[in-house]
CSV table of C-alpha atoms and ligand atoms in Angstrom, one decimal:
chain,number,residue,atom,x,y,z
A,1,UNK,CA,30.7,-39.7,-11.2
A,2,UNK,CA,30.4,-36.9,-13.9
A,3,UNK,CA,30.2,-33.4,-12.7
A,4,UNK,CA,27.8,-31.7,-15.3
A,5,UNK,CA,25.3,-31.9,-17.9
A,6,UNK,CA,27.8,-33.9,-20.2
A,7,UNK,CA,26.6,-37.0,-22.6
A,8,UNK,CA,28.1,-40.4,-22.2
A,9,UNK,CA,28.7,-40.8,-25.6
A,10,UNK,CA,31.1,-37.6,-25.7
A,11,UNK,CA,32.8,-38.2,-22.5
A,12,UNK,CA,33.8,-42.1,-24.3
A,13,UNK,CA,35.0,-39.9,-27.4
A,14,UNK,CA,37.3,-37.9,-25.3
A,15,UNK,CA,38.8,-41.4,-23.1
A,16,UNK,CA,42.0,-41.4,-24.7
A,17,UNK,CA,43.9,-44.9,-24.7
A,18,UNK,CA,47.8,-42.8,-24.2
A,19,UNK,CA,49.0,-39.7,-22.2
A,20,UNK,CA,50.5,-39.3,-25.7
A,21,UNK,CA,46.9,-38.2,-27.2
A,22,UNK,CA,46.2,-35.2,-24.6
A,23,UNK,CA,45.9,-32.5,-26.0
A,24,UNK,CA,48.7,-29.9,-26.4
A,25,UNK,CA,46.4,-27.1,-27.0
A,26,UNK,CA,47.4,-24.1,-24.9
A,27,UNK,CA,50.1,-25.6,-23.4
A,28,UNK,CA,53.3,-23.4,-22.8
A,29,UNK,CA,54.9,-25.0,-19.9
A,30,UNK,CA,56.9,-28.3,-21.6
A,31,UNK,CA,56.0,-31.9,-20.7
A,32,UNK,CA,56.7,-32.9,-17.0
A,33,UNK,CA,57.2,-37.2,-17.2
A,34,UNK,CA,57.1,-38.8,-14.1
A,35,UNK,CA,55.7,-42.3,-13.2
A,36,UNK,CA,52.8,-44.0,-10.7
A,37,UNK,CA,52.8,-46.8,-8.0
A,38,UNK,CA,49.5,-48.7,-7.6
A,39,UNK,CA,48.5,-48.8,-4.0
A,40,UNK,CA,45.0,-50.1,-4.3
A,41,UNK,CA,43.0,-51.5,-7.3
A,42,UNK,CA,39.8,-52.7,-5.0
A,43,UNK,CA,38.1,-49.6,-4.2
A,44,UNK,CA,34.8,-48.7,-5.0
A,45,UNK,CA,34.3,-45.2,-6.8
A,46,UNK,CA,36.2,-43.7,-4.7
A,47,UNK,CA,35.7,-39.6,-4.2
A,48,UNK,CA,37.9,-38.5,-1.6
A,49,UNK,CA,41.0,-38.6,0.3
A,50,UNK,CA,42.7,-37.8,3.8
A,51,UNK,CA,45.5,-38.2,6.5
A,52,UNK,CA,44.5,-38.1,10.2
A,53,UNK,CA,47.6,-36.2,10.8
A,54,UNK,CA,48.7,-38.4,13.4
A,55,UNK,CA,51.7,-39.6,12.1
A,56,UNK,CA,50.5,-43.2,11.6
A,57,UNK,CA,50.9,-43.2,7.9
A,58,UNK,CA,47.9,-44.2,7.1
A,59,UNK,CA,45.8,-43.1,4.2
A,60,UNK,CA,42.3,-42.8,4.3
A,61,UNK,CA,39.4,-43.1,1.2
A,62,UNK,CA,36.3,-42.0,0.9
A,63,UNK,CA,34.0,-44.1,-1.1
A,64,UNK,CA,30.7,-43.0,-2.7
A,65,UNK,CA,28.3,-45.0,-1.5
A,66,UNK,CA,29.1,-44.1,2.1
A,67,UNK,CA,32.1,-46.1,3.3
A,68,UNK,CA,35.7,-44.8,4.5
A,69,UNK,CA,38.6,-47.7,3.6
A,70,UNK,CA,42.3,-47.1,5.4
A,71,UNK,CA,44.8,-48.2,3.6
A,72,UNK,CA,47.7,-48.9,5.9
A,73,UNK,CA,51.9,-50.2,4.8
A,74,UNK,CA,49.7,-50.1,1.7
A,75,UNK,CA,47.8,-53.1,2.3
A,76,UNK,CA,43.7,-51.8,2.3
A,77,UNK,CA,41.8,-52.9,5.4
A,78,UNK,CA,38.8,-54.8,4.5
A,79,UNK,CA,36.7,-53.5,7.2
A,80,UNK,CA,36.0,-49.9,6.9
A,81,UNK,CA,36.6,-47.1,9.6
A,82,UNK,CA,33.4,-45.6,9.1
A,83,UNK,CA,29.8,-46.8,7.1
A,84,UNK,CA,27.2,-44.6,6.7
A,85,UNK,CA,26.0,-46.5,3.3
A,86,UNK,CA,22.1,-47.0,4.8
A,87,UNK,CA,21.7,-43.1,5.0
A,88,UNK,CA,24.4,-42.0,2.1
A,89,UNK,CA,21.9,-41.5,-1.4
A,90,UNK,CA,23.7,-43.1,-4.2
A,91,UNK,CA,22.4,-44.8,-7.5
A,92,UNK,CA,25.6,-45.4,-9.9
A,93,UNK,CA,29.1,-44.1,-11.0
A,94,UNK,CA,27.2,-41.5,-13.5
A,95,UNK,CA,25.3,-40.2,-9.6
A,96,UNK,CA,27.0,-36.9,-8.8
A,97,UNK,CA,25.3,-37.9,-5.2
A,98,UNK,CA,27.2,-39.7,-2.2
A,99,UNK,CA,29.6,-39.9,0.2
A,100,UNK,CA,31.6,-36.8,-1.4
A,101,UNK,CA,34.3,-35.2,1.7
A,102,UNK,CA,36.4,-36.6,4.4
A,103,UNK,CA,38.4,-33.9,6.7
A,104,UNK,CA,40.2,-34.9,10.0
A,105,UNK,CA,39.9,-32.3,12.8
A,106,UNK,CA,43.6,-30.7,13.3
A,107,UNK,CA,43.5,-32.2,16.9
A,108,UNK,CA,42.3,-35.8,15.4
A,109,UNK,CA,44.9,-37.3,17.7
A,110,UNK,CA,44.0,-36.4,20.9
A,111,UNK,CA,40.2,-36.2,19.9
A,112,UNK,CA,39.1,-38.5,17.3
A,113,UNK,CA,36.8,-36.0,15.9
A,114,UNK,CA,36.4,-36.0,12.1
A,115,UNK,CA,33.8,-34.4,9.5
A,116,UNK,CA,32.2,-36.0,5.8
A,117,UNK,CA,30.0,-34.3,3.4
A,118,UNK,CA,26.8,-36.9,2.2
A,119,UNK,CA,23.9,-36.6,-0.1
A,120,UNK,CA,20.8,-37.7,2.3
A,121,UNK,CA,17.0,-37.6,1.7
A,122,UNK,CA,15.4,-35.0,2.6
A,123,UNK,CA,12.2,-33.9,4.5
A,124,UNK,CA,12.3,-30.4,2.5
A,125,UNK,CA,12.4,-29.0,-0.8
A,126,UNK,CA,14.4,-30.6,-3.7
A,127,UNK,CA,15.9,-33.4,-4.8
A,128,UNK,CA,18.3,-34.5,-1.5
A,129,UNK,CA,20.4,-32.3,1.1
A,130,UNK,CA,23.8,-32.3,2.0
A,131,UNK,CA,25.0,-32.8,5.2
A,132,UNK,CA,28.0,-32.3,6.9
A,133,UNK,CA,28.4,-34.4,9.9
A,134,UNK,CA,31.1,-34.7,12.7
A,135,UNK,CA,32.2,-38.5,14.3
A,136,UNK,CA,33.9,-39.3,17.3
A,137,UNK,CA,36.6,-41.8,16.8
A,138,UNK,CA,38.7,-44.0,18.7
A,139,UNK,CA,41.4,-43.3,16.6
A,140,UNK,CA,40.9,-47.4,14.6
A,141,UNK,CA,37.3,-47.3,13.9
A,142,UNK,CA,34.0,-45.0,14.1
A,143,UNK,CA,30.7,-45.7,15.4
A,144,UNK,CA,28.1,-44.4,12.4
A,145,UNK,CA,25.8,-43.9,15.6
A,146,UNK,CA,28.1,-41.2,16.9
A,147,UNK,CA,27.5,-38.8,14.3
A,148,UNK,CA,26.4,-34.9,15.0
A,149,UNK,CA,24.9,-32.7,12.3
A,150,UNK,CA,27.0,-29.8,12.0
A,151,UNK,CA,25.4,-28.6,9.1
A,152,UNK,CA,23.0,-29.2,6.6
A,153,UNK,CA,21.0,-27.7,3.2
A,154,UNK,CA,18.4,-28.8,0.7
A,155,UNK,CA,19.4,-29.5,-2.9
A,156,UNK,CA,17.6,-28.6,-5.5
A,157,UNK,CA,18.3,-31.4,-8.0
A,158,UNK,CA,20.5,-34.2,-8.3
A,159,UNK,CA,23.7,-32.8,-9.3
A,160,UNK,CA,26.3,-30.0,-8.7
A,161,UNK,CA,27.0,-31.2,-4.8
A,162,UNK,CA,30.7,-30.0,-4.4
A,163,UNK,CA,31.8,-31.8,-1.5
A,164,UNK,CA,35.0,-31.4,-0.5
A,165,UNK,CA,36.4,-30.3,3.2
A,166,UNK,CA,39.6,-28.9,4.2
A,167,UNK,CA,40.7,-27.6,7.3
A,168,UNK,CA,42.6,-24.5,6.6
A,169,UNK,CA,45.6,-23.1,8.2
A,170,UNK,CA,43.5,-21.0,10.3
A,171,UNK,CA,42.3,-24.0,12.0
A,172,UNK,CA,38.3,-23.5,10.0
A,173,UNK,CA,36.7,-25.7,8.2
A,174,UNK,CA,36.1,-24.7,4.1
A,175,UNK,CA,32.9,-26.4,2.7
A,176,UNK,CA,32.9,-26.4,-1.0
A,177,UNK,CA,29.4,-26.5,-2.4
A,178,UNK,CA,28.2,-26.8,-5.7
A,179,UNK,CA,25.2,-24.1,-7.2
A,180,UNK,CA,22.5,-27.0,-7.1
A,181,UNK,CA,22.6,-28.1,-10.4
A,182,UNK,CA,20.2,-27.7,-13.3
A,183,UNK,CA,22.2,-26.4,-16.2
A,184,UNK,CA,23.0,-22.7,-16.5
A,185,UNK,CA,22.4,-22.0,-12.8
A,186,UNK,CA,18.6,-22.0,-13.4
A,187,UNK,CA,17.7,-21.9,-9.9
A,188,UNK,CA,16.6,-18.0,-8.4
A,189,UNK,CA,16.5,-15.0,-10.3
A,190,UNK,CA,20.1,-14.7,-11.3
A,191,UNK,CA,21.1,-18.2,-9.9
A,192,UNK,CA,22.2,-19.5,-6.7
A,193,UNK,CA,26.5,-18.9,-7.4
A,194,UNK,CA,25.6,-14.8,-7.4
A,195,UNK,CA,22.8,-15.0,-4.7
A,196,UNK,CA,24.7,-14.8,-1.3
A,197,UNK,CA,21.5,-15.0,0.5
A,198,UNK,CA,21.8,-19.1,0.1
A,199,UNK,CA,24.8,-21.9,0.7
A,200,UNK,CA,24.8,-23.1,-3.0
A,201,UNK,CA,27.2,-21.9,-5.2
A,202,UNK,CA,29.8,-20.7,-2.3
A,203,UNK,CA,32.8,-21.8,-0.3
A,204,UNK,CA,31.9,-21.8,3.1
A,205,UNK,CA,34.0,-21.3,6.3
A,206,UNK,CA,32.8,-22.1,9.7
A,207,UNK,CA,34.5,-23.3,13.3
A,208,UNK,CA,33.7,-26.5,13.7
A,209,UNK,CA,35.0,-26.2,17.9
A,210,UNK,CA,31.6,-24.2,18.7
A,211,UNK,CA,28.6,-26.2,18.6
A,212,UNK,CA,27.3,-27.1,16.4
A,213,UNK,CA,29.3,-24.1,14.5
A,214,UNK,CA,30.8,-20.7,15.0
A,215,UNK,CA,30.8,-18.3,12.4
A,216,UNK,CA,34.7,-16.9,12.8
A,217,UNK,CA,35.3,-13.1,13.4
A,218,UNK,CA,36.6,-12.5,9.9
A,219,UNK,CA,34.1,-14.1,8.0
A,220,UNK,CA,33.1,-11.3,4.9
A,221,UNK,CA,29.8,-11.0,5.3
A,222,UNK,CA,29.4,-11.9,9.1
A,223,UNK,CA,27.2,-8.6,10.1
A,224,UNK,CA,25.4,-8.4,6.9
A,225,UNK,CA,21.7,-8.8,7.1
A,226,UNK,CA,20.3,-10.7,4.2
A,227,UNK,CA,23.6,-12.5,3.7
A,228,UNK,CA,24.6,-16.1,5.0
A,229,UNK,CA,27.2,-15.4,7.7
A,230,UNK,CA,29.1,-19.1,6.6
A,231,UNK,CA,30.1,-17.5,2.9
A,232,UNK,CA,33.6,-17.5,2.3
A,233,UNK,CA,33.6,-16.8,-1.4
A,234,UNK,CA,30.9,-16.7,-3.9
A,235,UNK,CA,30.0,-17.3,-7.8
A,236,UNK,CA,31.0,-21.3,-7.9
A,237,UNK,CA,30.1,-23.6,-10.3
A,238,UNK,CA,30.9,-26.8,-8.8
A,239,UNK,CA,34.0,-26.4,-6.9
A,240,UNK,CA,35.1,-30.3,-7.4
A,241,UNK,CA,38.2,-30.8,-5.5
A,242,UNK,CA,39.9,-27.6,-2.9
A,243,UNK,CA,43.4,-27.7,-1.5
A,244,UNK,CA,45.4,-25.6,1.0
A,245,UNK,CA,49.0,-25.1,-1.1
A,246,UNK,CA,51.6,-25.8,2.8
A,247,UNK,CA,53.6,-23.5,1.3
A,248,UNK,CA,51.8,-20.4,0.7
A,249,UNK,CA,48.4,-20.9,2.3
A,250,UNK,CA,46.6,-20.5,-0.8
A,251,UNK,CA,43.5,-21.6,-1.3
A,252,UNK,CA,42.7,-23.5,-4.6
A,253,UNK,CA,39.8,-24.7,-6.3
A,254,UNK,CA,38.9,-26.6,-9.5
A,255,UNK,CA,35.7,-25.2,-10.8
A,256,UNK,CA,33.5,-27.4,-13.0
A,257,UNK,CA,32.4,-25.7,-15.9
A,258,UNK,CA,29.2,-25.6,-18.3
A,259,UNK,CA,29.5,-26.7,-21.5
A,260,UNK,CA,32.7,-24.9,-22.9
A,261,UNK,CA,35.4,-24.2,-20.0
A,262,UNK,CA,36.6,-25.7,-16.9
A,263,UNK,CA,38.6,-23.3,-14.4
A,264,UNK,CA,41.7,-22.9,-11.9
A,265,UNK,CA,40.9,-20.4,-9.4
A,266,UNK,CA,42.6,-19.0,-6.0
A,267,UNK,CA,40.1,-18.2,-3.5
A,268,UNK,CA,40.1,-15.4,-1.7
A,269,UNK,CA,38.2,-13.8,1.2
A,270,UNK,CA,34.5,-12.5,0.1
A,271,UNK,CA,35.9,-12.8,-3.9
A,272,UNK,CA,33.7,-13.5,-6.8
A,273,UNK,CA,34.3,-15.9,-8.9
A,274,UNK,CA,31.7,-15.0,-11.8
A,275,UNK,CA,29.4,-17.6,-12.1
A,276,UNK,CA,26.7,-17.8,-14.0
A,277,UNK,CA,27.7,-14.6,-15.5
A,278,UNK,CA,30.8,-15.4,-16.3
A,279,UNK,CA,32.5,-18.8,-17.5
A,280,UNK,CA,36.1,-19.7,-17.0
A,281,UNK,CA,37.6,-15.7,-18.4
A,282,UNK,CA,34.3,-15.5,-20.6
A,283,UNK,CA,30.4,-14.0,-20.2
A,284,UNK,CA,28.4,-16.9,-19.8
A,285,UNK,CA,24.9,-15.6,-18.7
A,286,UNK,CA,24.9,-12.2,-20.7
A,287,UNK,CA,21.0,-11.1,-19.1
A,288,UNK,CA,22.4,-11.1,-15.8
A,289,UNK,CA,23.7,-8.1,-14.3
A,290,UNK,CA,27.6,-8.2,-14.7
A,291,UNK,CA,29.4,-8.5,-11.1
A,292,UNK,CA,32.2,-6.4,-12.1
A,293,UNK,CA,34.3,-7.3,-9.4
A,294,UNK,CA,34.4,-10.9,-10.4
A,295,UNK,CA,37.6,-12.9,-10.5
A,296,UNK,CA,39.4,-14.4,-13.0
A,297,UNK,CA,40.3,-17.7,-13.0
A,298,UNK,CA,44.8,-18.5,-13.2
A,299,UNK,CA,43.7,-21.1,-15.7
A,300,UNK,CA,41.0,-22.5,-18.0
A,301,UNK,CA,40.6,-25.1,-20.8
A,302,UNK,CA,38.2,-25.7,-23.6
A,303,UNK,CA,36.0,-28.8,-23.6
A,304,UNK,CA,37.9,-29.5,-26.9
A,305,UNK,CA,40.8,-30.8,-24.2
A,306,UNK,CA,38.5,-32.5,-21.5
A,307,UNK,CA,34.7,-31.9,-19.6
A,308,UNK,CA,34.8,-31.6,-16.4
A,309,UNK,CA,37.6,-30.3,-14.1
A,310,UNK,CA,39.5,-32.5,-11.0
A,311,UNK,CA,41.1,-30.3,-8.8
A,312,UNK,CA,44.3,-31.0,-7.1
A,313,UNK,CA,47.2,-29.8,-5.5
A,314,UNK,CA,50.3,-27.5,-5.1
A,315,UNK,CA,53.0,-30.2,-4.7
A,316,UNK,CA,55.0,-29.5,-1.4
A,317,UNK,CA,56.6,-33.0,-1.2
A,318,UNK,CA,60.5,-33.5,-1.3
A,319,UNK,CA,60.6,-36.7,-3.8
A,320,UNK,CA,60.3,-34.9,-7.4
A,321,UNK,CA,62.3,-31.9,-7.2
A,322,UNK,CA,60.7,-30.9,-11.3
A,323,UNK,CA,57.4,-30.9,-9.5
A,324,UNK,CA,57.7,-28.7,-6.4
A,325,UNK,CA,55.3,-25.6,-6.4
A,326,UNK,CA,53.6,-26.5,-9.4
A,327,UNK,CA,49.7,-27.2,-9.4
A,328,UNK,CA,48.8,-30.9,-10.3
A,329,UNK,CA,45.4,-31.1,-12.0
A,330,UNK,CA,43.5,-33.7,-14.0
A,331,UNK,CA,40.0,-33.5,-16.0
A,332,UNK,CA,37.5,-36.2,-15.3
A,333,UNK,CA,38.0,-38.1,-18.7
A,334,UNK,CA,41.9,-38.7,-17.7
A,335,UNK,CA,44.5,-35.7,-19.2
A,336,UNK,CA,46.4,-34.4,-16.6
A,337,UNK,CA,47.9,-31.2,-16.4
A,338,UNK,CA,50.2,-29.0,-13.9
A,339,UNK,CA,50.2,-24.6,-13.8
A,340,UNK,CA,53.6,-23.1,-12.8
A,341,UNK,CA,53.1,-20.2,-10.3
A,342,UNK,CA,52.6,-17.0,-12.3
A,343,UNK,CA,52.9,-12.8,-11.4
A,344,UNK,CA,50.9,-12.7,-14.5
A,345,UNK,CA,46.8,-13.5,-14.7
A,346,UNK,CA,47.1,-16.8,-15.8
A,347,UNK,CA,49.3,-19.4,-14.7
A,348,UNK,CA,51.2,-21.1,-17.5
A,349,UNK,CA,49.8,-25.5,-18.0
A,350,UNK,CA,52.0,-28.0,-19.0
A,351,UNK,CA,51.2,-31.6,-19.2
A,352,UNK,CA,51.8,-34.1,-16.8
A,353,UNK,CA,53.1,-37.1,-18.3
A,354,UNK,CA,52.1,-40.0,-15.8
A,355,UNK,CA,54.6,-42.6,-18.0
A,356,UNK,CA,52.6,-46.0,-17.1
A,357,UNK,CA,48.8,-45.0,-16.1
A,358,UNK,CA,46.1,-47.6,-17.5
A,359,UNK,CA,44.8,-46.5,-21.1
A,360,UNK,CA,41.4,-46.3,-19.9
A,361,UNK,CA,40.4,-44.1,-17.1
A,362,UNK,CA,38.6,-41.0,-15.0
A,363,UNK,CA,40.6,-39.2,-12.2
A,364,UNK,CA,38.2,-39.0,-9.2
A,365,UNK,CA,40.1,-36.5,-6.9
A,366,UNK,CA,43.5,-36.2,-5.6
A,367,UNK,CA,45.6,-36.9,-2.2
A,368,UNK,CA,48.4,-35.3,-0.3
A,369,UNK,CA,49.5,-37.3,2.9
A,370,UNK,CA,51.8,-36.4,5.4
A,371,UNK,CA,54.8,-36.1,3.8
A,372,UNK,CA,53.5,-34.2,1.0
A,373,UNK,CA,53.6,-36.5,-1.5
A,374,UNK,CA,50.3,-37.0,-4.1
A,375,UNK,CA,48.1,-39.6,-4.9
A,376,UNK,CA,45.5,-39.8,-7.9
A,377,UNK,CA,41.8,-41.7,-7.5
A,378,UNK,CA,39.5,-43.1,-10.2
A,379,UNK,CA,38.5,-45.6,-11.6
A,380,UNK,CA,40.2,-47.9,-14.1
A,381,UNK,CA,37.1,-48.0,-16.7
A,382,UNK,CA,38.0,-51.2,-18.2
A,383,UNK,CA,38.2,-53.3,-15.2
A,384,UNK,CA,35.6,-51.1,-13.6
A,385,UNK,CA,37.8,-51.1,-10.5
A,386,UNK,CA,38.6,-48.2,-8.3
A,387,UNK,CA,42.1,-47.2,-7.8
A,388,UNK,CA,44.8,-45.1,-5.8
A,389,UNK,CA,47.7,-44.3,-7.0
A,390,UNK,CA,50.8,-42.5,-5.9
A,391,UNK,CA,52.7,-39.9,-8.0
A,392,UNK,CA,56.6,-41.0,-8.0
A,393,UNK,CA,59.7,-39.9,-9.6
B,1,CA,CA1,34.6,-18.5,-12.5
């Protein structure tokens, strides 16, 4: 799964066989070792992660061609909880199309409910939709037949489908949605990432306990006319991977770039985040009026260090004491990186050393479960075989 208009042939020059061969470009913040346990090598491209939040300890996968696998005492289960794989659109790993978002209601407990993000066919415009669709559980396994549509959108091409859903601390639910792909934003006058009269190119917050949505109070541009009453923030790329950071309620997104930079941003209520006028902390899309009020990413690399962003999280877990607060990070063709919290515009990157990962592979997503401790999915490119790993000391 590649998340923009990127050539095989580069991303297999860039698949370094060593942590030892990242990059040290721009790197202030020194080396940060530590190690990772295999918990599953038998997963199938897998795209997302979640805990239920129930204290049951077990871990739960998304996997792109429309399964969810639990791993549990990590052993994985080999029947999944949920399969939607006869309504999920998916071709191959290079397909930015599938089973993409897994969130468990904050009540999941008591009432089974959870929510996924799919690529679907579509009766309308464009290439697919997305949907996001809620499931009643009983707590073990899910009926596909008990899904409700919550939401759903056309897409105009293939590519640039975000994905990801988190419930925030506010109890919402944040949608991150790619611009609709085509390079350069091509779609609507100045693009769909500066258009806020369309879901593409936004983060989205709705209330998922009105049917089948509430807009909440506090949503920016609620009583706008014009405007889509679900925008949260504006001017995405292709926010691949969001996080909540448990210990300062910060909102973070990895923004997939173009064809130069790839991004760390913090979003805020109603903020824009530049694109397609701006790339990463540079003008990208110089005939388009210039937003102004945009806002700069905390961090950014050049494609000279990877090609496609994979957004973590702020670690908040008690077992690697060098880690805690920092932002863990990876780019698709394997480096990974972490940003030390900043008063300053940009957060500081150092490198994550992860002292035995395979020499061959692309980082997926992340994981946090409910102790706060992080995983990393991908897929091991030599065996073909898709993995979860935890971070350790
Ligand atoms: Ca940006």
């Amino acid at each position: 799964m590649l998340r923009s208009f990127i050539t095989l042939g580069l991303s297999l020059s860039l698949s370094c066989g060593y942590v030892a061969c990242q990059s040290t470009e721009g790197l202030t913040e020194k080396p940060l070792p530590v190690h990772i346990q295999l918990i599953s090598d038998q997963l199938l491209y897998p795209t997302a992660f979640a805990v239920p939040g129930d204290g049951s300890g077990r871990l739960f996968i998304t996997e792109q061609a429309g399964r969810i696998r639990v791993i549990e005492k990590n052993k994985l289960n080999p029947t999944p909880f949920l399969d939607i794989s006869s309504v999920v659109i998916k071709r191959d790993g290079y397909d930015e199309r599938g089973l993409l978002g897994l969130a468990f209601h904050p009540q999941f407990a008591k009432n089974g409910k959870f929510y996924v993000y799919y690529s679907a066919k579509t009766n309308g415009k464009g290439n697919h939709k997305s949907v996001i669709q809620e499931f009643t559980s009983d707590q073990k396994t899910a009926d596909p037949q008990s899904g409700k549509v919550v939401l759903e959108f056309d897409e105009p091409e293939s590519n640039h489908n975000g994905g990801d859903l988190k419930f925030g601390p506010d109890g919402m639910l944040y949608i991150a949605v790619g611009d609709g792909g085509g390079a350069g934003d091509k779609h609507g006058d100045h693009g769909n990432g500066q258009n806020i009269n369309t879901l593409l190119g936004k983060i989205l917050r709705i209330d998922v306990n009105q049917s089948p949505y509430g807009i909440p109070k506090d949503n920016p541009f609620r009583d706008q006319s014009g405007v889509r009453p679900e925008i949260y923030a504006y001017g995405l790329r292709n926010p691949w991977r969001i996080s909540f950071d448990h210990g300062t309620g910060k909102l973070f997104a990895g923004d997939v770039g173009q064809n130069q930079y790839e991004e760390v941003d913090i979003i805020s209520k109603g903020g824009n985040y530049g694109w397609r006028v701006r790339e990463g902390y540079h003008a990208y899309n110089e005939k388009d009026p210039d937003p102004k009020n945009y806002i700069d990413p905390i961090s950014e690399y050049a494609h000279s260090e990877g090609i496609s962003i994979t957004g973590g999280f702020v670690y908040r877990g008690n077992k690697i004491a060098a880690l805690k607060g920092k932002y863990v990070f990876a780019d698709w063709s394997g480096p990974t990186w972490y940003l030390s919290e900043s008063q300053g515009k940009t957060w500081p990157r150092g490198s994550l050393q992860l002292r035995n990962r395979p020499a061959n592979w692309q980082v997926y997503s992340f994981g946090e479960d409910e102790d706060r401790e992080l995983y990393i999915l991908g897929v091991n490119t030599e065996s073909n075989k898709g993995f979860i790993y935890k971070i350790t000391p």
